[in-house]
């Protein structure tokens, strides 16, 4: 139940600026322009009433809409895809909150007229972890799961193709799942992975016209894991939806107590399936006994340590290009070296590290990646698009040593959660397979607010990012810090951003 506070207020006021190539360094920050605060509850908006920020010349290459002012503290977080663009419409889902709890909601943008539908409620969430994940099938029916945090999985399908206004009654299956990702196969089968308790990652498959099937654990915790374990996984299709690619970040514990030890074993892993999830292999084709572990799957990075923790993050961030090459985005922060950025690509023979680190040092010197969930997408002409949360390495309140020790998850970058205003979203893109990058400024920095939880549209089967276009972006603007287990009424701005078409 939410803890309501009589003094709670809506949080408003955003400014967006776009430039072609600009560094997000202290010297290049522009003064924020604060538009008039919109009024009213976006949950009761009528079609076409979405608020726009005051335009500026720098915004001519993008559109930005405030689509909700009731976003919860983690409205757009998580690895599951929340944006579907299909035949002239874009459907956008996130997690709102009010006095009655948390709710997965959706709105639809008519791309021809530029108008938004009213907000439709998909279903109630168990807590602030229950962000929705969406996909779409060949016939245009939308599919969504939502509300998960160590519980059963509610699944719904739209009643009409390419229409998010009405849904089937929920079908509930499975149990004890969190952090889902949802994909649609060439034949219409649905594929869902998610964290299963502290045990690993579980795979569920729904063949066309049939019930959901539990395929069991495809990745498990290590035998030496004695306590808390979290797994954030992601799926991506290869060409023609023939090969299913999987990336996962593991966060495991060598001790059950004290809880400060949780997460002293961390890794980023990859594997793929050539037979729709029945068997799995490493990138070089070596078979893996399922369930895989961080040692038997491809280990892109691993680390162990208590004070501080390894500081390794991926959260299932993966895409595949038109040639079938997977790309996995991850990063690492340590007390000695915050801001280690990695983009790995398998070229068919071996994993290669692409020069993401040098791109960050060139375009955003002095800033470190602190989050990359849902921050990697790819177009049909193989343009890589990245949205990264960064924080200043030399912030006056920075504590890259992970102190003070948190009861649960202290890590080198954890201090940024207490100061959301320190965070910024940066955009990087590459048109040559990750060899070079350009950058775009998304938001004019406002010292009173933080831009967090960027979520790009990613291909999930039948929604694709066409050549010459960019994936849409969903993010949250906030000035309120909420502890992970502190459920309270927080009204954040949920913002939609779309760059205009480019030359393919």
GROMACS .gro file of C-alpha atoms in nm:
model
  504
    1UNK     CA    1   0.000   0.000   0.000
    2UNK     CA    2   0.131   0.344  -0.084
    3UNK     CA    3   0.220   0.578   0.198
    4UNK     CA    4   0.042   0.899   0.104
    5UNK     CA    5   0.171   1.228   0.234
    6UNK     CA    6  -0.053   1.537   0.265
    7UNK     CA    7   0.227   1.759   0.139
    8UNK     CA    8   0.298   1.565  -0.181
    9UNK     CA    9   0.322   1.773  -0.496
   10UNK     CA   10   0.334   1.707  -0.865
   11UNK     CA   11   0.677   1.748  -1.020
   12UNK     CA   12   0.680   1.946  -1.341
   13UNK     CA   13   0.907   2.153  -1.559
   14UNK     CA   14   1.120   2.016  -1.841
   15UNK     CA   15   1.335   2.158  -2.113
   16UNK     CA   16   1.478   1.980  -2.414
   17UNK     CA   17   1.760   2.091  -2.636
   18UNK     CA   18   1.901   1.909  -2.936
   19UNK     CA   19   2.232   1.972  -3.101
   20UNK     CA   20   2.407   1.764  -3.361
   21UNK     CA   21   2.733   1.696  -3.184
   22UNK     CA   22   2.802   1.850  -2.844
   23UNK     CA   23   2.989   1.742  -2.534
   24UNK     CA   24   2.801   1.719  -2.207
   25UNK     CA   25   3.076   1.874  -2.005
   26UNK     CA   26   3.039   2.139  -1.738
   27UNK     CA   27   3.161   2.411  -1.966
   28UNK     CA   28   2.904   2.331  -2.234
   29UNK     CA   29   2.594   2.323  -2.016
   30UNK     CA   30   2.321   2.553  -2.133
   31UNK     CA   31   2.090   2.735  -1.892
   32UNK     CA   32   1.764   2.545  -1.853
   33UNK     CA   33   1.449   2.709  -1.983
   34UNK     CA   34   1.152   2.615  -1.765
   35UNK     CA   35   0.813   2.619  -1.940
   36UNK     CA   36   0.488   2.689  -1.761
   37UNK     CA   37   0.391   2.397  -1.543
   38UNK     CA   38   0.114   2.191  -1.699
   39UNK     CA   39  -0.191   2.123  -1.488
   40UNK     CA   40  -0.429   1.835  -1.445
   41UNK     CA   41  -0.388   1.460  -1.422
   42UNK     CA   42  -0.264   1.301  -1.742
   43UNK     CA   43  -0.452   0.984  -1.647
   44UNK     CA   44  -0.772   1.168  -1.732
   45UNK     CA   45  -0.646   1.338  -2.047
   46UNK     CA   46  -0.866   1.344  -2.352
   47UNK     CA   47  -0.726   1.267  -2.697
   48UNK     CA   48  -0.490   1.535  -2.820
   49UNK     CA   49  -0.442   1.713  -2.486
   50UNK     CA   50  -0.085   1.606  -2.415
   51UNK     CA   51   0.126   1.901  -2.309
   52UNK     CA   52   0.419   2.022  -2.517
   53UNK     CA   53   0.711   2.224  -2.385
   54UNK     CA   54   0.764   2.574  -2.514
   55UNK     CA   55   0.943   2.526  -2.848
   56UNK     CA   56   1.289   2.660  -2.915
   57UNK     CA   57   1.498   2.672  -3.235
   58UNK     CA   58   1.718   2.390  -3.106
   59UNK     CA   59   1.415   2.160  -3.088
   60UNK     CA   60   1.345   2.172  -3.462
   61UNK     CA   61   1.488   1.823  -3.517
   62UNK     CA   62   1.281   1.650  -3.248
   63UNK     CA   63   0.945   1.633  -3.077
   64UNK     CA   64   0.895   1.601  -2.704
   65UNK     CA   65   0.567   1.540  -2.523
   66UNK     CA   66   0.484   1.519  -2.156
   67UNK     CA   67   0.259   1.211  -2.157
   68UNK     CA   68   0.205   1.171  -1.782
   69UNK     CA   69   0.263   1.368  -1.465
   70UNK     CA   70   0.181   1.069  -1.242
   71UNK     CA   71   0.478   0.847  -1.321
   72UNK     CA   72   0.593   0.645  -1.022
   73UNK     CA   73   0.948   0.641  -0.889
   74UNK     CA   74   1.050   0.377  -1.148
   75UNK     CA   75   0.797   0.452  -1.422
   76UNK     CA   76   1.009   0.367  -1.726
   77UNK     CA   77   1.285   0.155  -1.569
   78UNK     CA   78   1.354  -0.206  -1.651
   79UNK     CA   79   1.473  -0.412  -1.944
   80UNK     CA   80   1.136  -0.498  -2.101
   81UNK     CA   81   1.046  -0.313  -2.423
   82UNK     CA   82   0.783  -0.043  -2.358
   83UNK     CA   83   0.741   0.109  -2.705
   84UNK     CA   84   0.583  -0.041  -3.017
   85UNK     CA   85   0.567   0.144  -3.350
   86UNK     CA   86   0.355  -0.022  -3.617
   87UNK     CA   87   0.168   0.101  -3.926
   88UNK     CA   88   0.143   0.468  -3.835
   89UNK     CA   89   0.095   0.433  -3.460
   90UNK     CA   90   0.325   0.425  -3.159
   91UNK     CA   91   0.208   0.257  -2.838
   92UNK     CA   92   0.391   0.358  -2.520
   93UNK     CA   93   0.355   0.183  -2.181
   94UNK     CA   94   0.488   0.271  -1.837
   95UNK     CA   95   0.399   0.258  -1.465
   96UNK     CA   96   0.188   0.530  -1.302
   97UNK     CA   97   0.093   0.558  -0.936
   98UNK     CA   98  -0.185   0.720  -0.737
   99UNK     CA   99  -0.354   0.684  -0.399
  100UNK     CA  100  -0.481   0.338  -0.499
  101UNK     CA  101  -0.149   0.183  -0.598
  102UNK     CA  102   0.068   0.123  -0.905
  103UNK     CA  103  -0.083   0.079  -1.251
  104UNK     CA  104   0.061  -0.026  -1.587
  105UNK     CA  105  -0.079   0.217  -1.842
  106UNK     CA  106  -0.052   0.283  -2.215
  107UNK     CA  107  -0.110   0.568  -2.459
  108UNK     CA  108  -0.104   0.569  -2.840
  109UNK     CA  109   0.044   0.832  -3.068
  110UNK     CA  110  -0.112   0.881  -3.411
  111UNK     CA  111   0.201   0.960  -3.605
  112UNK     CA  112   0.014   1.123  -3.893
  113UNK     CA  113  -0.178   1.376  -3.682
  114UNK     CA  114   0.065   1.396  -3.391
  115UNK     CA  115  -0.212   1.346  -3.135
  116UNK     CA  116  -0.212   1.115  -2.836
  117UNK     CA  117  -0.495   0.896  -2.714
  118UNK     CA  118  -0.622   0.908  -2.359
  119UNK     CA  119  -0.442   0.693  -2.103
  120UNK     CA  120  -0.566   0.334  -2.083
  121UNK     CA  121  -0.502   0.118  -1.779
  122UNK     CA  122  -0.360  -0.227  -1.855
  123UNK     CA  123  -0.366  -0.353  -1.498
  124UNK     CA  124  -0.256  -0.306  -1.139
  125UNK     CA  125   0.102  -0.378  -1.041
  126UNK     CA  126   0.220  -0.559  -0.731
  127UNK     CA  127   0.465  -0.275  -0.653
  128UNK     CA  128   0.702  -0.031  -0.823
  129UNK     CA  129   0.893  -0.315  -0.992
  130UNK     CA  130   0.599  -0.414  -1.213
  131UNK     CA  131   0.682  -0.215  -1.525
  132UNK     CA  132   0.516  -0.347  -1.843
  133UNK     CA  133   0.690  -0.524  -2.132
  134UNK     CA  134   0.529  -0.525  -2.479
  135UNK     CA  135   0.561  -0.690  -2.817
  136UNK     CA  136   0.346  -0.718  -3.131
  137UNK     CA  137   0.269  -1.007  -3.366
  138UNK     CA  138   0.244  -1.033  -3.744
  139UNK     CA  139  -0.129  -0.949  -3.741
  140UNK     CA  140  -0.069  -0.637  -3.533
  141UNK     CA  141  -0.204  -0.762  -3.200
  142UNK     CA  142  -0.025  -0.616  -2.900
  143UNK     CA  143   0.091  -0.845  -2.619
  144UNK     CA  144   0.186  -0.726  -2.271
  145UNK     CA  145   0.299  -0.859  -1.934
  146UNK     CA  146   0.313  -0.641  -1.623
  147UNK     CA  147   0.298  -0.623  -1.244
  148UNK     CA  148   0.574  -0.871  -1.167
  149UNK     CA  149   0.792  -0.880  -0.857
  150UNK     CA  150   0.841  -1.230  -0.719
  151UNK     CA  151   0.488  -1.324  -0.824
  152UNK     CA  152   0.275  -1.475  -1.103
  153UNK     CA  153   0.268  -1.324  -1.452
  154UNK     CA  154  -0.043  -1.138  -1.578
  155UNK     CA  155  -0.059  -1.149  -1.960
  156UNK     CA  156  -0.303  -0.965  -2.190
  157UNK     CA  157  -0.352  -0.928  -2.565
  158UNK     CA  158  -0.516  -0.635  -2.741
  159UNK     CA  159  -0.869  -0.707  -2.865
  160UNK     CA  160  -0.802  -0.536  -3.197
  161UNK     CA  161  -0.488  -0.508  -3.412
  162UNK     CA  162  -0.276  -0.199  -3.355
  163UNK     CA  163  -0.518  -0.073  -3.089
  164UNK     CA  164  -0.424  -0.038  -2.721
  165UNK     CA  165  -0.765   0.080  -2.598
  166UNK     CA  166  -0.909  -0.263  -2.508
  167UNK     CA  167  -0.753  -0.588  -2.391
  168UNK     CA  168  -0.845  -0.949  -2.323
  169UNK     CA  169  -0.902  -1.056  -1.966
  170UNK     CA  170  -0.570  -1.127  -1.791
  171UNK     CA  171  -0.427  -1.478  -1.812
  172UNK     CA  172  -0.206  -1.548  -1.511
  173UNK     CA  173   0.070  -1.808  -1.532
  174UNK     CA  174   0.399  -1.899  -1.366
  175UNK     CA  175   0.513  -1.767  -1.031
  176UNK     CA  176   0.794  -1.594  -0.844
  177UNK     CA  177   0.907  -1.395  -1.150
  178UNK     CA  178   1.051  -1.042  -1.188
  179UNK     CA  179   1.198  -0.821  -1.464
  180UNK     CA  180   1.036  -0.977  -1.774
  181UNK     CA  181   1.137  -0.932  -2.135
  182UNK     CA  182   0.892  -1.030  -2.411
  183UNK     CA  183   0.950  -1.124  -2.777
  184UNK     CA  184   0.741  -1.252  -3.069
  185UNK     CA  185   0.869  -1.520  -3.308
  186UNK     CA  186   0.815  -1.545  -3.683
  187UNK     CA  187   0.528  -1.793  -3.630
  188UNK     CA  188   0.361  -1.581  -3.362
  189UNK     CA  189   0.500  -1.770  -3.063
  190UNK     CA  190   0.580  -1.553  -2.761
  191UNK     CA  191   0.903  -1.583  -2.562
  192UNK     CA  192   0.943  -1.448  -2.210
  193UNK     CA  193   1.243  -1.453  -1.980
  194UNK     CA  194   1.258  -1.323  -1.626
  195UNK     CA  195   1.434  -1.354  -1.296
  196UNK     CA  196   1.302  -1.650  -1.097
  197UNK     CA  197   1.342  -1.583  -0.724
  198UNK     CA  198   1.713  -1.596  -0.637
  199UNK     CA  199   1.757  -1.906  -0.852
  200UNK     CA  200   1.825  -1.772  -1.202
  201UNK     CA  201   1.646  -1.689  -1.529
  202UNK     CA  202   1.336  -1.881  -1.639
  203UNK     CA  203   1.203  -1.915  -1.994
  204UNK     CA  204   0.834  -1.932  -2.084
  205UNK     CA  205   0.702  -1.991  -2.437
  206UNK     CA  206   0.349  -1.947  -2.571
  207UNK     CA  207   0.302  -2.133  -2.902
  208UNK     CA  208   0.038  -1.976  -3.131
  209UNK     CA  209  -0.310  -2.044  -2.998
  210UNK     CA  210  -0.183  -2.245  -2.701
  211UNK     CA  211  -0.119  -2.194  -2.332
  212UNK     CA  212   0.207  -2.071  -2.186
  213UNK     CA  213   0.472  -2.341  -2.138
  214UNK     CA  214   0.733  -2.336  -1.863
  215UNK     CA  215   1.068  -2.429  -2.021
  216UNK     CA  216   1.247  -2.408  -1.686
  217UNK     CA  217   1.567  -2.232  -1.584
  218UNK     CA  218   1.801  -2.142  -1.869
  219UNK     CA  219   2.051  -1.976  -1.634
  220UNK     CA  220   2.107  -2.045  -1.265
  221UNK     CA  221   2.298  -1.906  -0.973
  222UNK     CA  222   2.640  -2.047  -0.887
  223UNK     CA  223   2.671  -2.333  -0.640
  224UNK     CA  224   2.875  -2.102  -0.418
  225UNK     CA  225   2.595  -1.843  -0.410
  226UNK     CA  226   2.466  -1.851  -0.052
  227UNK     CA  227   2.230  -1.553  -0.046
  228UNK     CA  228   2.057  -1.291  -0.255
  229UNK     CA  229   2.084  -1.319  -0.633
  230UNK     CA  230   1.938  -1.098  -0.905
  231UNK     CA  231   1.934  -1.161  -1.280
  232UNK     CA  232   1.843  -0.898  -1.539
  233UNK     CA  233   1.811  -1.058  -1.882
  234UNK     CA  234   1.743  -0.941  -2.235
  235UNK     CA  235   1.650  -1.112  -2.563
  236UNK     CA  236   1.711  -1.009  -2.924
  237UNK     CA  237   1.629  -1.174  -3.257
  238UNK     CA  238   1.878  -1.240  -3.532
  239UNK     CA  239   1.779  -1.195  -3.899
  240UNK     CA  240   1.441  -1.348  -3.995
  241UNK     CA  241   1.382  -1.426  -3.625
  242UNK     CA  242   1.574  -1.752  -3.657
  243UNK     CA  243   1.829  -1.716  -3.376
  244UNK     CA  244   1.742  -1.600  -3.026
  245UNK     CA  245   2.020  -1.408  -2.853
  246UNK     CA  246   2.037  -1.371  -2.475
  247UNK     CA  247   2.235  -1.138  -2.248
  248UNK     CA  248   2.225  -1.132  -1.871
  249UNK     CA  249   2.374  -0.951  -1.578
  250UNK     CA  250   2.416  -1.156  -1.262
  251UNK     CA  251   2.437  -1.013  -0.909
  252UNK     CA  252   2.511  -1.296  -0.667
  253UNK     CA  253   2.622  -1.334  -0.307
  254UNK     CA  254   2.882  -1.556  -0.145
  255UNK     CA  255   2.718  -1.503   0.195
  256UNK     CA  256   2.358  -1.503   0.309
  257UNK     CA  257   2.424  -1.261   0.592
  258UNK     CA  258   2.501  -0.988   0.660
  259UNK     CA  259   2.312  -0.835   0.370
  260UNK     CA  260   2.594  -0.589   0.304
  261UNK     CA  261   2.768  -0.880   0.130
  262UNK     CA  262   2.491  -0.923  -0.127
  263UNK     CA  263   2.620  -0.876  -0.480
  264UNK     CA  264   2.987  -0.950  -0.420
  265UNK     CA  265   2.984  -1.180  -0.728
  266UNK     CA  266   2.889  -1.009  -1.057
  267UNK     CA  267   2.906  -1.088  -1.426
  268UNK     CA  268   2.787  -1.006  -1.778
  269UNK     CA  269   2.701  -1.314  -1.987
  270UNK     CA  270   2.582  -1.408  -2.335
  271UNK     CA  271   2.444  -1.715  -2.513
  272UNK     CA  272   2.225  -1.794  -2.815
  273UNK     CA  273   1.971  -2.050  -2.931
  274UNK     CA  274   1.935  -2.178  -3.288
  275UNK     CA  275   1.621  -2.380  -3.210
  276UNK     CA  276   1.389  -2.127  -3.045
  277UNK     CA  277   1.507  -2.172  -2.691
  278UNK     CA  278   1.530  -2.551  -2.668
  279UNK     CA  279   1.910  -2.563  -2.656
  280UNK     CA  280   2.172  -2.294  -2.608
  281UNK     CA  281   2.529  -2.227  -2.723
  282UNK     CA  282   2.811  -1.985  -2.676
  283UNK     CA  283   2.872  -1.735  -2.954
  284UNK     CA  284   3.134  -1.967  -3.109
  285UNK     CA  285   2.884  -2.255  -3.125
  286UNK     CA  286   3.002  -2.446  -2.818
  287UNK     CA  287   2.698  -2.623  -2.663
  288UNK     CA  288   2.600  -2.524  -2.309
  289UNK     CA  289   2.440  -2.753  -2.056
  290UNK     CA  290   2.120  -2.584  -1.940
  291UNK     CA  291   2.076  -2.418  -1.704
  292UNK     CA  292   2.388  -2.219  -1.784
  293UNK     CA  293   2.598  -2.042  -1.523
  294UNK     CA  294   2.819  -1.735  -1.533
  295UNK     CA  295   3.110  -1.974  -1.593
  296UNK     CA  296   2.958  -2.187  -1.871
  297UNK     CA  297   2.796  -1.912  -2.082
  298UNK     CA  298   3.014  -1.655  -2.258
  299UNK     CA  299   3.162  -1.445  -1.978
  300UNK     CA  300   3.210  -1.095  -2.114
  301UNK     CA  301   3.309  -0.958  -1.775
  302UNK     CA  302   3.316  -1.093  -1.422
  303UNK     CA  303   3.433  -0.973  -1.086
  304UNK     CA  304   3.424  -1.047  -0.715
  305UNK     CA  305   3.474  -0.831  -0.409
  306UNK     CA  306   3.302  -0.688  -0.107
  307UNK     CA  307   3.438  -0.344  -0.025
  308UNK     CA  308   3.362  -0.217  -0.280
  309UNK     CA  309   3.147  -0.441  -0.498
  310UNK     CA  310   3.269  -0.513  -0.854
  311UNK     CA  311   3.045  -0.239  -0.999
  312UNK     CA  312   2.960  -0.433  -1.319
  313UNK     CA  313   2.628  -0.369  -1.493
  314UNK     CA  314   2.452  -0.479  -1.812
  315UNK     CA  315   2.085  -0.548  -1.731
  316UNK     CA  316   2.020  -0.747  -2.048
  317UNK     CA  317   2.113  -0.473  -2.295
  318UNK     CA  318   2.158  -0.648  -2.633
  319UNK     CA  319   2.082  -0.596  -3.004
  320UNK     CA  320   2.168  -0.788  -3.323
  321UNK     CA  321   2.255  -0.636  -3.661
  322UNK     CA  322   2.136  -0.743  -4.007
  323UNK     CA  323   2.436  -0.976  -4.043
  324UNK     CA  324   2.353  -1.162  -3.722
  325UNK     CA  325   2.627  -1.006  -3.508
  326UNK     CA  326   2.523  -0.945  -3.145
  327UNK     CA  327   2.618  -0.629  -2.954
  328UNK     CA  328   2.618  -0.623  -2.574
  329UNK     CA  329   2.643  -0.296  -2.380
  330UNK     CA  330   2.781  -0.287  -2.026
  331UNK     CA  331   2.989  -0.072  -1.795
  332UNK     CA  332   3.192  -0.080  -1.474
  333UNK     CA  333   3.258   0.172  -1.199
  334UNK     CA  334   3.536   0.126  -0.943
  335UNK     CA  335   3.679   0.368  -0.685
  336UNK     CA  336   4.001   0.396  -0.884
  337UNK     CA  337   3.836   0.423  -1.225
  338UNK     CA  338   3.473   0.532  -1.255
  339UNK     CA  339   3.324   0.540  -1.601
  340UNK     CA  340   3.453   0.226  -1.776
  341UNK     CA  341   3.231   0.181  -2.084
  342UNK     CA  342   3.208  -0.132  -2.299
  343UNK     CA  343   3.031  -0.233  -2.618
  344UNK     CA  344   3.121  -0.587  -2.725
  345UNK     CA  345   3.046  -0.728  -3.072
  346UNK     CA  346   3.088  -1.087  -3.184
  347UNK     CA  347   3.211  -1.092  -3.544
  348UNK     CA  348   3.150  -1.464  -3.600
  349UNK     CA  349   3.493  -1.565  -3.469
  350UNK     CA  350   3.549  -1.377  -3.147
  351UNK     CA  351   3.427  -1.098  -2.924
  352UNK     CA  352   3.565  -0.754  -3.008
  353UNK     CA  353   3.562  -0.448  -2.786
  354UNK     CA  354   3.436  -0.146  -2.978
  355UNK     CA  355   3.574   0.201  -2.894
  356UNK     CA  356   3.284   0.317  -2.675
  357UNK     CA  357   3.521   0.423  -2.398
  358UNK     CA  358   3.715   0.657  -2.626
  359UNK     CA  359   3.385   0.798  -2.758
  360UNK     CA  360   3.272   0.877  -2.403
  361UNK     CA  361   3.606   1.040  -2.323
  362UNK     CA  362   3.582   1.248  -2.641
  363UNK     CA  363   3.220   1.359  -2.622
  364UNK     CA  364   3.150   1.348  -2.246
  365UNK     CA  365   3.479   1.389  -2.060
  366UNK     CA  366   3.446   1.378  -1.684
  367UNK     CA  367   3.121   1.179  -1.687
  368UNK     CA  368   3.066   0.814  -1.595
  369UNK     CA  369   2.790   0.576  -1.705
  370UNK     CA  370   2.573   0.478  -1.407
  371UNK     CA  371   2.282   0.310  -1.588
  372UNK     CA  372   2.221   0.158  -1.932
  373UNK     CA  373   1.899  -0.045  -1.894
  374UNK     CA  374   1.692  -0.041  -2.215
  375UNK     CA  375   1.956   0.195  -2.354
  376UNK     CA  376   2.057   0.017  -2.676
  377UNK     CA  377   1.862  -0.014  -3.000
  378UNK     CA  378   1.933  -0.068  -3.370
  379UNK     CA  379   1.767   0.031  -3.696
  380UNK     CA  380   1.712  -0.189  -4.000
  381UNK     CA  381   2.009  -0.015  -4.166
  382UNK     CA  382   2.226  -0.103  -3.865
  383UNK     CA  383   2.253   0.236  -3.697
  384UNK     CA  384   2.331   0.173  -3.330
  385UNK     CA  385   2.155   0.409  -3.088
  386UNK     CA  386   2.253   0.432  -2.721
  387UNK     CA  387   2.095   0.627  -2.436
  388UNK     CA  388   2.306   0.627  -2.122
  389UNK     CA  389   2.261   0.774  -1.775
  390UNK     CA  390   2.578   0.954  -1.672
  391UNK     CA  391   2.695   1.133  -1.359
  392UNK     CA  392   2.992   1.366  -1.304
  393UNK     CA  393   3.298   1.182  -1.180
  394UNK     CA  394   3.409   1.481  -0.972
  395UNK     CA  395   3.068   1.566  -0.824
  396UNK     CA  396   3.121   1.725  -0.478
  397UNK     CA  397   2.911   1.450  -0.317
  398UNK     CA  398   3.050   1.162  -0.522
  399UNK     CA  399   3.132   0.847  -0.325
  400UNK     CA  400   3.282   0.603  -0.574
  401UNK     CA  401   3.416   0.399  -0.281
  402UNK     CA  402   3.061   0.277  -0.213
  403UNK     CA  403   3.044   0.435   0.133
  404UNK     CA  404   2.855   0.444   0.356
  405UNK     CA  405   2.779   0.075   0.335
  406UNK     CA  406   2.415   0.027   0.240
  407UNK     CA  407   2.210  -0.242   0.408
  408UNK     CA  408   2.171  -0.410   0.070
  409UNK     CA  409   2.331  -0.289  -0.249
  410UNK     CA  410   2.621  -0.054  -0.184
  411UNK     CA  411   2.830  -0.015  -0.498
  412UNK     CA  412   3.066   0.247  -0.642
  413UNK     CA  413   2.785   0.428  -0.829
  414UNK     CA  414   2.514   0.391  -0.565
  415UNK     CA  415   2.559   0.747  -0.439
  416UNK     CA  416   2.393   0.881  -0.755
  417UNK     CA  417   2.060   0.730  -0.647
  418UNK     CA  418   2.050   0.976  -0.358
  419UNK     CA  419   2.115   1.272  -0.587
  420UNK     CA  420   1.898   1.228  -0.900
  421UNK     CA  421   1.980   1.584  -1.004
  422UNK     CA  422   2.335   1.468  -1.070
  423UNK     CA  423   2.221   1.241  -1.354
  424UNK     CA  424   2.188   1.323  -1.722
  425UNK     CA  425   2.088   1.127  -2.032
  426UNK     CA  426   2.333   1.124  -2.321
  427UNK     CA  427   2.270   0.991  -2.671
  428UNK     CA  428   2.536   0.822  -2.880
  429UNK     CA  429   2.492   0.673  -3.225
  430UNK     CA  430   2.713   0.483  -3.466
  431UNK     CA  431   2.660   0.428  -3.838
  432UNK     CA  432   2.965   0.206  -3.890
  433UNK     CA  433   2.909  -0.085  -3.655
  434UNK     CA  434   3.044   0.089  -3.346
  435UNK     CA  435   3.375   0.206  -3.492
  436UNK     CA  436   3.290   0.575  -3.447
  437UNK     CA  437   3.019   0.763  -3.258
  438UNK     CA  438   2.846   1.098  -3.266
  439UNK     CA  439   2.641   1.240  -2.979
  440UNK     CA  440   2.324   1.444  -2.929
  441UNK     CA  441   2.211   1.646  -2.633
  442UNK     CA  442   1.866   1.536  -2.524
  443UNK     CA  443   1.787   1.756  -2.225
  444UNK     CA  444   1.906   2.101  -2.127
  445UNK     CA  445   2.057   2.038  -1.780
  446UNK     CA  446   1.845   2.170  -1.493
  447UNK     CA  447   2.025   2.165  -1.155
  448UNK     CA  448   1.692   2.102  -0.981
  449UNK     CA  449   1.598   1.792  -1.179
  450UNK     CA  450   1.739   1.462  -1.295
  451UNK     CA  451   1.662   1.286  -1.622
  452UNK     CA  452   1.659   0.911  -1.561
  453UNK     CA  453   1.535   0.571  -1.680
  454UNK     CA  454   1.568   0.616  -2.059
  455UNK     CA  455   1.393   0.340  -2.251
  456UNK     CA  456   1.442   0.311  -2.627
  457UNK     CA  457   1.210   0.121  -2.859
  458UNK     CA  458   1.381  -0.205  -2.953
  459UNK     CA  459   1.290  -0.463  -3.219
  460UNK     CA  460   1.091  -0.744  -3.056
  461UNK     CA  461   0.974  -0.931  -3.366
  462UNK     CA  462   0.740  -0.727  -3.585
  463UNK     CA  463   0.816  -0.377  -3.465
  464UNK     CA  464   1.132  -0.254  -3.629
  465UNK     CA  465   1.313   0.079  -3.651
  466UNK     CA  466   1.306   0.159  -4.026
  467UNK     CA  467   1.609   0.281  -4.217
  468UNK     CA  468   1.633   0.659  -4.200
  469UNK     CA  469   1.451   0.685  -3.867
  470UNK     CA  470   1.536   0.676  -3.498
  471UNK     CA  471   1.388   0.473  -3.214
  472UNK     CA  472   1.151   0.665  -2.989
  473UNK     CA  473   1.262   0.737  -2.635
  474UNK     CA  474   1.073   0.730  -2.306
  475UNK     CA  475   1.224   0.876  -1.990
  476UNK     CA  476   1.146   1.025  -1.648
  477UNK     CA  477   1.224   1.372  -1.519
  478UNK     CA  478   1.239   1.392  -1.141
  479UNK     CA  479   1.381   1.570  -0.841
  480UNK     CA  480   1.276   1.314  -0.580
  481UNK     CA  481   1.482   1.027  -0.449
  482UNK     CA  482   1.286   0.723  -0.332
  483UNK     CA  483   1.453   0.425  -0.169
  484UNK     CA  484   1.395   0.096  -0.348
  485UNK     CA  485   1.169  -0.033  -0.066
  486UNK     CA  486   1.002   0.296   0.025
  487UNK     CA  487   0.666   0.302  -0.148
  488UNK     CA  488   0.522   0.651  -0.141
  489UNK     CA  489   0.322   0.875  -0.366
  490UNK     CA  490   0.562   1.044  -0.605
  491UNK     CA  491   0.444   1.223  -0.918
  492UNK     CA  492   0.714   1.230  -1.184
  493UNK     CA  493   0.700   1.353  -1.540
  494UNK     CA  494   0.703   1.080  -1.804
  495UNK     CA  495   0.837   1.222  -2.129
  496UNK     CA  496   0.826   1.101  -2.489
  497UNK     CA  497   1.098   1.211  -2.732
  498UNK     CA  498   1.130   1.140  -3.103
  499UNK     CA  499   1.407   1.258  -3.332
  500UNK     CA  500   1.298   1.339  -3.685
  501UNK     CA  501   1.396   1.122  -3.980
  502UNK     CA  502   1.752   1.125  -4.106
  503UNK     CA  503   1.908   1.034  -4.438
  504UNK     CA  504   1.959   0.652  -4.443
   0.00000   0.00000   0.00000
